[in-house]
Coordinates of C-alpha atoms in Angstrom, one line a residue:
X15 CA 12.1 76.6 -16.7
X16 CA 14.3 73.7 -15.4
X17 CA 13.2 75.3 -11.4
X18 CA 9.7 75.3 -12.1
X19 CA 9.9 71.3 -14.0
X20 CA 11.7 70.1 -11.2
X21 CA 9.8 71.9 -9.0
X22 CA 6.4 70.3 -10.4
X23 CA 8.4 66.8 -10.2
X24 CA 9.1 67.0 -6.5
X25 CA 5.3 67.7 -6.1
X26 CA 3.8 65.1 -7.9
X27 CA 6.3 62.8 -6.1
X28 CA 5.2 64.2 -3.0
X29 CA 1.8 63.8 -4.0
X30 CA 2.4 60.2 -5.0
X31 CA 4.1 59.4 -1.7
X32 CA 0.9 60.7 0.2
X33 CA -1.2 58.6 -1.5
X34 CA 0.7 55.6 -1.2
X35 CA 1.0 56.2 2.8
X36 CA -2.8 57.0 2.9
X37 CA -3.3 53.8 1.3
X38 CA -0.8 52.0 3.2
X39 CA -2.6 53.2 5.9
X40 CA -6.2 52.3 4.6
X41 CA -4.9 48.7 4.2
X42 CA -3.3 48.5 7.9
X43 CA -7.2 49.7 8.8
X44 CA -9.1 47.0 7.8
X45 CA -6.7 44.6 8.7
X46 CA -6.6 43.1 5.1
X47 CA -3.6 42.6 2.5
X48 CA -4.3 43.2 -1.0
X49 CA -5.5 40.1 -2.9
X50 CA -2.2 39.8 -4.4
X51 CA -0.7 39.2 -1.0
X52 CA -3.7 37.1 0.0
X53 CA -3.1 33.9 -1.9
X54 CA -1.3 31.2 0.3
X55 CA -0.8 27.6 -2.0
X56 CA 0.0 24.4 -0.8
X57 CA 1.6 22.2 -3.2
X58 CA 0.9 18.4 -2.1
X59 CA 2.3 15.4 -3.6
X60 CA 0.3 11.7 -3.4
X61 CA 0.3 8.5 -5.1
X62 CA -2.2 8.2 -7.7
X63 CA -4.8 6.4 -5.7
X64 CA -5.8 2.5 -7.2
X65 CA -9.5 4.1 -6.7
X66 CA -10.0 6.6 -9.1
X67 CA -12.9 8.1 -7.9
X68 CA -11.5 9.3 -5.0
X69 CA -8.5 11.5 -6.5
X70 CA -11.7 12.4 -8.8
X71 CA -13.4 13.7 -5.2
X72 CA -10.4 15.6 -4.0
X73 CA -10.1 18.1 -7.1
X74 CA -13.4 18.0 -8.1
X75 CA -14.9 18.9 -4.8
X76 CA -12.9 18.6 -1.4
X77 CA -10.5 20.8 -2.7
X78 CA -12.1 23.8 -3.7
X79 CA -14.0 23.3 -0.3
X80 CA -10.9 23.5 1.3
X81 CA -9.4 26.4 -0.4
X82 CA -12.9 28.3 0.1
X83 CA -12.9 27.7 3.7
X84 CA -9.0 28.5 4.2
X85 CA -8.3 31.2 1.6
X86 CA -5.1 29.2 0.7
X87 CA -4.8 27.5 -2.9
X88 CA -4.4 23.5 -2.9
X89 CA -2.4 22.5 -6.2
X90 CA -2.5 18.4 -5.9
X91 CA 0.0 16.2 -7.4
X92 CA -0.2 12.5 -8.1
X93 CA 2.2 10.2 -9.0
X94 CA 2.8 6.4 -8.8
X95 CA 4.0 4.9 -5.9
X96 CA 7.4 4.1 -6.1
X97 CA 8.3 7.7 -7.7
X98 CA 7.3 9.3 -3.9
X99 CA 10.6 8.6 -2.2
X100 CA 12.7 10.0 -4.9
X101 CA 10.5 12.9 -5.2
X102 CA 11.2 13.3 -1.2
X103 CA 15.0 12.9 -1.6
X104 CA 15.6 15.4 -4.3
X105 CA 13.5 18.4 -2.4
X106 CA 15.9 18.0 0.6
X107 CA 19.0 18.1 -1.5
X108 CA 17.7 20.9 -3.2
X109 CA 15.8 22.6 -0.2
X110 CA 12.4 22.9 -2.8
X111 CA 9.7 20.3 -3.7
X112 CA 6.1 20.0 -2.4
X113 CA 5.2 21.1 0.9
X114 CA 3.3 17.8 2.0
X115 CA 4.4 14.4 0.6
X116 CA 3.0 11.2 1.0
X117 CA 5.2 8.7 3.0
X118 CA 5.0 4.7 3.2
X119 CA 5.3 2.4 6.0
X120 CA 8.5 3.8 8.2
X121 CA 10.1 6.4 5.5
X122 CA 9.5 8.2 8.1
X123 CA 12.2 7.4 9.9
X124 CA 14.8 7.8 7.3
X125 CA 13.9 11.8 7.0
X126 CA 12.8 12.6 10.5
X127 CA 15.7 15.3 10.3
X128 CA 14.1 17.0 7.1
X129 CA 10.3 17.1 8.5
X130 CA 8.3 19.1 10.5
X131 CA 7.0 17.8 13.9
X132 CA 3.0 17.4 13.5
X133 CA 2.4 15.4 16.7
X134 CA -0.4 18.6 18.1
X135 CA -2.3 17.4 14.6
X136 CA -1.8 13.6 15.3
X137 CA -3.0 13.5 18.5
X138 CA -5.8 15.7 18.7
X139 CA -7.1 13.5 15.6
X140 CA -6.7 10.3 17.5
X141 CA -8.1 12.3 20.9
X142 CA -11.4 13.3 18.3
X143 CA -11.6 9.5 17.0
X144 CA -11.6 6.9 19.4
X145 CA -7.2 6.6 19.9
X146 CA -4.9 6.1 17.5
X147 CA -4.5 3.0 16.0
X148 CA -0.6 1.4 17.8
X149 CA 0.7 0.7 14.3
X150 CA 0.0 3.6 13.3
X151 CA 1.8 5.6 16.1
X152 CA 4.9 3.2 15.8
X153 CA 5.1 4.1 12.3
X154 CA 4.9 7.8 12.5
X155 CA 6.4 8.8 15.6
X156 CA 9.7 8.1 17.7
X157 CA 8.1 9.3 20.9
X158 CA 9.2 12.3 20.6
X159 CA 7.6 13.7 17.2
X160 CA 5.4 12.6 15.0
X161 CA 7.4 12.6 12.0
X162 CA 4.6 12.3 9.8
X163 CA 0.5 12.6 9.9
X164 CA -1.3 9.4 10.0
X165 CA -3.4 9.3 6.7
X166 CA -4.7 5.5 5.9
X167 CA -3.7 2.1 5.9
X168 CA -4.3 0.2 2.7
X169 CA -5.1 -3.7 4.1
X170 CA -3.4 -6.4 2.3
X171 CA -5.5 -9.8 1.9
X172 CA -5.5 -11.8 -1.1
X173 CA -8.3 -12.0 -4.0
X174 CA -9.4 -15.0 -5.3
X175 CA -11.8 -16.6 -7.2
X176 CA -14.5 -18.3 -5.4
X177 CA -15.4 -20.4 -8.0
X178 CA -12.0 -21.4 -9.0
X179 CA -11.1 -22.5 -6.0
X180 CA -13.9 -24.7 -5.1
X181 CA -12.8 -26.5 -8.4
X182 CA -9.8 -27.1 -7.3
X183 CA -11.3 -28.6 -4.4
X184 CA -11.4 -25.5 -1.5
X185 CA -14.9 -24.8 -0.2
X186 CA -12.8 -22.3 2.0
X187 CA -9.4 -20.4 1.9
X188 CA -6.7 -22.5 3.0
X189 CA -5.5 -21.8 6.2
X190 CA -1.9 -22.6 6.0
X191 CA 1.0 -22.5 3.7
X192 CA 0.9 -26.3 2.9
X193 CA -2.6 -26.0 1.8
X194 CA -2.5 -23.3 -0.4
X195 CA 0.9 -25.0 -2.1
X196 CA -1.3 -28.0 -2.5
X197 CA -4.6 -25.7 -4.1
X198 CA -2.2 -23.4 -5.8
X199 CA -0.6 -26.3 -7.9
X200 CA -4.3 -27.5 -9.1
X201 CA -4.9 -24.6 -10.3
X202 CA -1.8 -23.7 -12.0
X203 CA -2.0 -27.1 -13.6
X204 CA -5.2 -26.0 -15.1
X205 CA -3.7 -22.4 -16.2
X206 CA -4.9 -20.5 -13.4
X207 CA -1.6 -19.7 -11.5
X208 CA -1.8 -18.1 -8.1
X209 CA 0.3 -14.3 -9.1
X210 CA 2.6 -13.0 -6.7
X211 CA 5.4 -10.2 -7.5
X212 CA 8.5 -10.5 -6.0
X213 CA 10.0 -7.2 -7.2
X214 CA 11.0 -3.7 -5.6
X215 CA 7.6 -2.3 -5.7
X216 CA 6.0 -0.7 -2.5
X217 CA 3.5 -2.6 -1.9
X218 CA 2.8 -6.1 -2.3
X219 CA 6.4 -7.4 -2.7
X220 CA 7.2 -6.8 1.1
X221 CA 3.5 -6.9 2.1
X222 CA 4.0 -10.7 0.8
X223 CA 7.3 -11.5 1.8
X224 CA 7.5 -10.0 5.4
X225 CA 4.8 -11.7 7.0
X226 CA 5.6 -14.7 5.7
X227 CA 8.9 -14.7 7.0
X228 CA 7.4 -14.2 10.2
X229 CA 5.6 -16.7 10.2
X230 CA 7.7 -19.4 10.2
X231 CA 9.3 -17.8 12.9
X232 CA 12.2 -15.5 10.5
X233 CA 13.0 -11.9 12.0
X234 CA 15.6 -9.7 10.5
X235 CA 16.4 -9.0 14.2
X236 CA 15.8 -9.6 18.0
X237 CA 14.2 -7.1 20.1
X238 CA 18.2 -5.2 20.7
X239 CA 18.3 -4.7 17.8
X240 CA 21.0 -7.8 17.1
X241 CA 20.8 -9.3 13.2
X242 CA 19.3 -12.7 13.6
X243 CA 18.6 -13.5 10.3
X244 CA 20.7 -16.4 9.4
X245 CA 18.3 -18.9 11.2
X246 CA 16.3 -22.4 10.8
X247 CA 13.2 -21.0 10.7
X248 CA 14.1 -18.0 8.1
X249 CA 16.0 -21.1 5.9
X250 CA 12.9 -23.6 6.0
X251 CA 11.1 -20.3 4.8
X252 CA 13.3 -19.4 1.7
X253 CA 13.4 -23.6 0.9
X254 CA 9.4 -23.4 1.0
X255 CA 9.2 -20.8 -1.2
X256 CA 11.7 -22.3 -3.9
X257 CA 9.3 -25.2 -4.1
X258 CA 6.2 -23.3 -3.7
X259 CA 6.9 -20.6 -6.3
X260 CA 7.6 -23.0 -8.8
X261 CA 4.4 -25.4 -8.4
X262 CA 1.5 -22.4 -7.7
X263 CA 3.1 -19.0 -9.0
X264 CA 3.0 -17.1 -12.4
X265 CA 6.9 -17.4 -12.6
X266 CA 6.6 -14.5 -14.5
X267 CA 5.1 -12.3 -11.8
X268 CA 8.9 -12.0 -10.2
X269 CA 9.0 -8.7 -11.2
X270 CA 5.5 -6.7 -11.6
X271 CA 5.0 -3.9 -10.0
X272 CA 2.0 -3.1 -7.9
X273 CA -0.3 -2.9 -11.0
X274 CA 0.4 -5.5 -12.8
X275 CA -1.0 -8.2 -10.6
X276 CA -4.2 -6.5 -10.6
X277 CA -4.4 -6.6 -14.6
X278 CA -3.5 -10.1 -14.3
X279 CA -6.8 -10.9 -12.1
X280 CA -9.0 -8.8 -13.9
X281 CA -7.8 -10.6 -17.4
X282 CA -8.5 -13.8 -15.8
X283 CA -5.3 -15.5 -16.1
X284 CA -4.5 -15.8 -12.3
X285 CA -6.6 -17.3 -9.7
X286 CA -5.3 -15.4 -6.5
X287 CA -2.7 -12.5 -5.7
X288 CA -1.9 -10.3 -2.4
X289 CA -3.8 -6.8 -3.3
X290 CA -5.5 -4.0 -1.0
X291 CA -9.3 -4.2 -2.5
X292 CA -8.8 -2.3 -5.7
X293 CA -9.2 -5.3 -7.6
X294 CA -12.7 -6.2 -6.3
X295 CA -13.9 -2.4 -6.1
X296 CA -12.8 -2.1 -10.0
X297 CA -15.2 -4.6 -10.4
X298 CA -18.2 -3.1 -8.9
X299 CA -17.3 -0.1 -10.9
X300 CA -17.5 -1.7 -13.9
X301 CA -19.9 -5.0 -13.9
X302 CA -20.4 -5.0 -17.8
X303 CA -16.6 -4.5 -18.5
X304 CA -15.2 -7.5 -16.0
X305 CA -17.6 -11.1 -16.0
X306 CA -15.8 -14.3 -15.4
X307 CA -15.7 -16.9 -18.3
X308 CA -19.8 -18.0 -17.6
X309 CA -20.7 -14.4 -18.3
X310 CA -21.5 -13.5 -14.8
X311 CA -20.3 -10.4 -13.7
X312 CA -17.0 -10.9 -11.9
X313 CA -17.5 -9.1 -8.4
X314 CA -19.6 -12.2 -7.5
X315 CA -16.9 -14.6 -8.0
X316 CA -14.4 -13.0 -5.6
X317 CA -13.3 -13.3 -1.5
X318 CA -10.7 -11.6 0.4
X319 CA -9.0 -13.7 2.7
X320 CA -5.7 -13.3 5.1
X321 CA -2.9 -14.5 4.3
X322 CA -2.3 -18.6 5.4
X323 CA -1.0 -19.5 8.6
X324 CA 2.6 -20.3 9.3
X325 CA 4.8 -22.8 11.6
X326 CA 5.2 -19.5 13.9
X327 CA 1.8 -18.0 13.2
X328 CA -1.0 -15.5 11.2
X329 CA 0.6 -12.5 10.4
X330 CA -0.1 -9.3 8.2
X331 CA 2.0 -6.1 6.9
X332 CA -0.7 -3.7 5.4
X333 CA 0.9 -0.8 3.7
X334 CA 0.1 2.8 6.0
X335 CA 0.3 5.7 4.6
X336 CA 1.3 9.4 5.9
X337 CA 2.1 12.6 5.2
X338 CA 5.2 14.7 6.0
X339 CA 5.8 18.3 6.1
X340 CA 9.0 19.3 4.9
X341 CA 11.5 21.9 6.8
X342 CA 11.9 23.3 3.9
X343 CA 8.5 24.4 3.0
X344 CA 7.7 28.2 3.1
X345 CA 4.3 27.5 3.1
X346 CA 4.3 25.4 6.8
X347 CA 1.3 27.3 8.2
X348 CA -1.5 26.6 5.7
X349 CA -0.2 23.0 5.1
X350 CA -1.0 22.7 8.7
X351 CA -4.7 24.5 8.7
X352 CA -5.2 22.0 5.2
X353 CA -4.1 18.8 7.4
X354 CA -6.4 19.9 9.9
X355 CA -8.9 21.1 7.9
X356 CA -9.1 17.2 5.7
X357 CA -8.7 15.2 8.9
X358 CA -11.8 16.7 10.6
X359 CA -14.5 13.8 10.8
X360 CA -16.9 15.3 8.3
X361 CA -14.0 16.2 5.8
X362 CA -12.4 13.1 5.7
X363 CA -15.4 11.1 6.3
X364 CA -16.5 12.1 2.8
X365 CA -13.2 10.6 1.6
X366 CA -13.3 7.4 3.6
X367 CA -16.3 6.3 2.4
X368 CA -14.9 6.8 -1.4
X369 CA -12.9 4.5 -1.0
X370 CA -15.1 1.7 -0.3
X371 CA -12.8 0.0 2.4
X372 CA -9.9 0.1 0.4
X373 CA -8.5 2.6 2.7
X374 CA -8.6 1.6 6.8
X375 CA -8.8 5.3 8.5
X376 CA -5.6 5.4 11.5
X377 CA -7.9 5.9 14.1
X378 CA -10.2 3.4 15.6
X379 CA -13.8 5.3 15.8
X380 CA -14.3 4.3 11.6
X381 CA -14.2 0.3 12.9
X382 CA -18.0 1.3 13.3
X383 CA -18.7 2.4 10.1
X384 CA -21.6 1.5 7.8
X385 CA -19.0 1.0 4.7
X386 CA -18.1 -2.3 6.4
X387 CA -21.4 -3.7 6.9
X388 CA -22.8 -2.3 3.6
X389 CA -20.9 -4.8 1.7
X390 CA -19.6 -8.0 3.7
X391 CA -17.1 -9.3 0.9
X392 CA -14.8 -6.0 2.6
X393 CA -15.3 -6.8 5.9
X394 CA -11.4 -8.7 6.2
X395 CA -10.6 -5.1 5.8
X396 CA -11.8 -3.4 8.4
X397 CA -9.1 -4.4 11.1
X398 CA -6.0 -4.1 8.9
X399 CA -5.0 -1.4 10.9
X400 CA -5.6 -2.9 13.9
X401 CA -3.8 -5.9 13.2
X402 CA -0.5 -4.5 11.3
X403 CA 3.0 -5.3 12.2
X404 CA 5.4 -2.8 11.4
X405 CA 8.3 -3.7 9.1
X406 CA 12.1 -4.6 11.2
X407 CA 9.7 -7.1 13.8
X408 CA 11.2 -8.1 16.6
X409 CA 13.2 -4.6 16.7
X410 CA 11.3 -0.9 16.6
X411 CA 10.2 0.1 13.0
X412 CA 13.0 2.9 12.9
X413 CA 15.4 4.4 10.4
X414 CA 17.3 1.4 10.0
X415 CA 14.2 -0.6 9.7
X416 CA 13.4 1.7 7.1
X417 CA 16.2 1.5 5.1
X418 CA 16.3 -2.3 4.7
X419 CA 12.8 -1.8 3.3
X420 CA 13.7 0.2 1.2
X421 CA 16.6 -1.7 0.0
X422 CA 14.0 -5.1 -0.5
X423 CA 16.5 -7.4 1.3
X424 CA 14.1 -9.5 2.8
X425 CA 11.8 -9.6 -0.8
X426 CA 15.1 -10.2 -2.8
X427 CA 16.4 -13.1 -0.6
X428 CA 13.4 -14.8 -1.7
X429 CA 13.6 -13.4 -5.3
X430 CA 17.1 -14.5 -5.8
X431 CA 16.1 -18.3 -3.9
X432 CA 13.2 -18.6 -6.4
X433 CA 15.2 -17.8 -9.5
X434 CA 18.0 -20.6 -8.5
X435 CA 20.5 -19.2 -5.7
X436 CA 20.7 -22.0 -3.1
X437 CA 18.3 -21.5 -0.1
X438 CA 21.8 -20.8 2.5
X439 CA 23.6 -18.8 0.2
X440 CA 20.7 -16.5 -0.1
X441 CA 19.5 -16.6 3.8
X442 CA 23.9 -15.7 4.2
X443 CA 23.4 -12.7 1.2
X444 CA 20.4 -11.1 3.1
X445 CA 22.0 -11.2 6.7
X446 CA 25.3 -9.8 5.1
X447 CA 23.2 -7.0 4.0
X448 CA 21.1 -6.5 7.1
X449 CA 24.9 -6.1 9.1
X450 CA 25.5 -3.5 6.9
X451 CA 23.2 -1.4 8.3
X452 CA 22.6 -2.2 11.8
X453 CA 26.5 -1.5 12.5

C-alpha cells in the first residue's frame, strides 16, 4: 500500500515537473515573461512644482502615457524643495531611495560618486534641440559625465506692482541698486515694503544674494580656485545691504522660505520680491480670487523685471533643475527609457507649455516658442537660461562650489550684516568659512 502511494506520488510529481518544463518552454517560445515578471517601476522624486497644474498633467495624463508606451510603472513623488537633498543623502547611506531625484543648481557635484553617467541622454537631447544651453552643461557635467539630466531652469526676476511703483514715482524698474533703495523706501514708508528672504531656502535666498555680490564686483573666489572673499567690493556690498534692508525690506522676510514671499505679494502687503513667475501665473489662474485694492484683477498690475545693475554689472543666478540616477537603483534601465521617453520634443513639449514660462527648457530650440509671445509680461523669462551664472563665479561650479551653497555662506554673510554684525566681521566670518572648504 505504502509502494503503490509512493509510487502514485512520484508520478504526479513527474507529471507536475513535465508540465512546468512544457510551460517553461512555452514561455521561452513567445519570448514573453509572465505578467508578474513584466512590471518594471520607476520611483521618481520631485519638488512639488509652484504650478500646480503641471504636477496635475504628469499623473493625470503624461504618466499613464508613459507607462503605456514603456510597459514600466511610474510611481511620482513630490516634495518641497528643500526636503530633496536630504532625501538624496539618506538613499546613499542606506543604498535605497527613488531611482531618479531632482537635483538643484550644482548638487550635482557633491554626489557625482553616487550617480549614474547619463551624458548619451544629455547630448542627444541638446543634438535634437538646437545645443545645450552652457549653464546648463557647467552645471550637470564635469567633462567627463553628465552627473545629472538637464530638466529646466526656473528664471528669477522680480514681481512688482506696476501701479505701485509709478506712485512712488518709477514709470520703469530701476536700473540700479541706488535707485531701487531710493523707490523701495517710498514705498515701505507707505506700507508697501519691497520682500526679500534671506534664509536657507533653495531658491530665492542665493538667487538674491549671489548676483548681487557679483555685481559690485564680490566673488567667493578667482578663477584658481584661490578664496578672495575678504575684498572692497564684497564689503561695500554687505554695507549696502545693511542700509538697504533696513529702509526698503520687510525686516521680517529674513527668514521665509521660498513660499512665503509669494503669499506676501498675493496678500498685497509687499510691493516687489525676487520669484520665478509663479506669482504672476497664480494670478491668471485665479482672476476672481487675487484683484488689487481698486478691484481690478491683479495679473494686470504686475511686471517682471531683472534684477538692478551693480558697480561691477547686471547679473542673474536662475535656479536649474536636473535629474540624477542613483548607483543604487535596481531599476537603471527603465529610468533611462522614461528620461528618454519625457525629454522627446512632443513629450516634454506638452509639459513646457504647462508651465506657462515659469520653466526655461535646457536647450535653446524652445527660445522660439509661441508661449513667449502669447503673453509679453513673461517674455524676461525666456533667456534665463541663456543668461545664468553658475554658483562659485569666478571658479568652476564644482563640488566645492556646491557645498558652500549648500551651506548659505554667501546668503548668511548678508543675513547676519542685516541683523547687526558689523559689515568686516561678517565679510571675515564668510571668508573663514569659504577656507574651510577650498583647503
Amino acid at each position: 500500500m505504502a509502494k503503490t502511494k509512493r509510487r502514485s506520488v512520484l508520478k504526479l510529481a513527474g507529471g507536475a515537473a513535465a508540465a512546468s518544463m512544457g510551460g517553461m518552454a512555452a514561455i521561452l517560445a513567445t519570448g514573453r515573461m509572465p505578467a508578474f515578471a513584466q512590471q518594471r517601476t520607476v520611483h521618481w522624486l520631485k519638488w512639488v512644482d509652484f504650478v500646480p497644474a503641471s504636477d496635475t498633467l504628469l499623473r493625470r495624463e503624461m504618466l499613464p502615457e508613459a507607462e503605456k508606451a514603456l510597459g514600466v510603472k511610474i510611481n511620482l513623488e513630490t516634495v518641497n524643495g528643500n526636503d530633496l537633498q536630504p532625501r538624496v543623502t539618506a538613499g546613499i547611506q542606506s543604498g535605497a531611495g527613488p531611482d531618479l531625484i531632482m537635483a538643484f543648481n550644482n548638487q550635482t557635484y557633491l554626489y557625482a560618486n553616487s550617480v549614474v553617467d547619463l551624458t548619451e541622454i544629455a547630448e542627444a537631447v541638446g543634438k535634437e534641440q538646437g545645443g545645450m544651453y552652457k549653464y546648463a552643461r557647467a552645471v550637470c557635467s564635469d567633462g567627463k559625465m553628465f552627473m545629472g539630466m538637464p530638466w529646466a531652469v526656473i528664471g528669477g526676476m522680480i514681481a512688482y506692482r506696476k501701479s505701485w511703483f509709478e506712485e512712488a514715482g518709477a514709470t520703469k524698474f530701476p536700473e540700479t541698486w541706488e535707485q531701487y533703495r531710493e523707490v523701495g523706501k517710498k514705498l515701505k514708508a507707505k506700507g508697501r515694503p519691497i520682500g526679500q528672504t534671506l534664509g536657507h531656502t533653495f531658491g530665492d535666498a542665493p538667487g538674491f544674494t549671489y548676483p548681487y555680490l557679483w555685481s559690485w564686483g564680490g566673488m567667493e573666489v578667482d578663477p584658481s580656485g584661490k578664496v578672495i572673499m575678504n575684498s572692497k567690493e564684497t564689503l561695500e556690498s554687505v554695507k549696502f545691504m545693511q542700509g538697504f534692508w533696513k529702509d526698503a525690506h520687510d525686516e521680517g522676510g529674513l527668514a521665509w522660505d521660498d513660499t512665503n514671499n509669494n503669499r506676501a505679494f498675493l496678500s498685497q502687503t509687499i510691493s516687489a520680491t525676487l520669484n520665478g513667475a509663479s506669482i504672476y501665473i497664480e494670478t491668471l489662474r485665479k482672476p476672481d480670487q487675487y484683484k488689487t485694492e481698486k478691484g481690478a484683477p491683479m495679473h494686470t498690475d504686475i511686471l517682471h523685471s531683472p534684477l538692478p545693475k551693480g558697480p561691477a554689472g547686471q547679473f542673474g543666478f536662475h535656479l536649474l533643475q536636473s535629474h540624477m540616477l542613483m548607483k543604487y537603483s535596481k531599476n537603471q534601465a527603465p529610468a533611462k527609457e522614461f528620461l528618454k521617453w519625457i525629454h522627446t520634443e512632443k513629450n516634454f513639449e506638452k509639459w513646457f507649455v504647462s508651465q506657462k514660462g515659469f520653466a526655461t527648457p535646457c536647450t535653446e530650440k524652445w527660445e522660439g516658442h509661441k508661449v513667449w509671445t502669447d503673453d509679453p509680461v513673461m517674455a524676461p523669462f525666456k533667456v534665463a537660461a541663456r543668461l545664468g551664472q553658475a554658483p562659485g563665479h569666478a571658479g568652476p561650479p564644482n563640488a566645492k562650489a556646491a557645498e558652500s551653497l549648500s551651506k548659505y555662506i554667501v546668503t548668511d554673510m548678508y543675513a547676519k550684516a542685516v541683523q547687526g554684525m558689523p559689515a568686516e566681521d561678517a565679510v571675515k566670518w564668510a571668508d573663514g568659512e569659504l577656507k574651510k572648504i577650498y583647503v
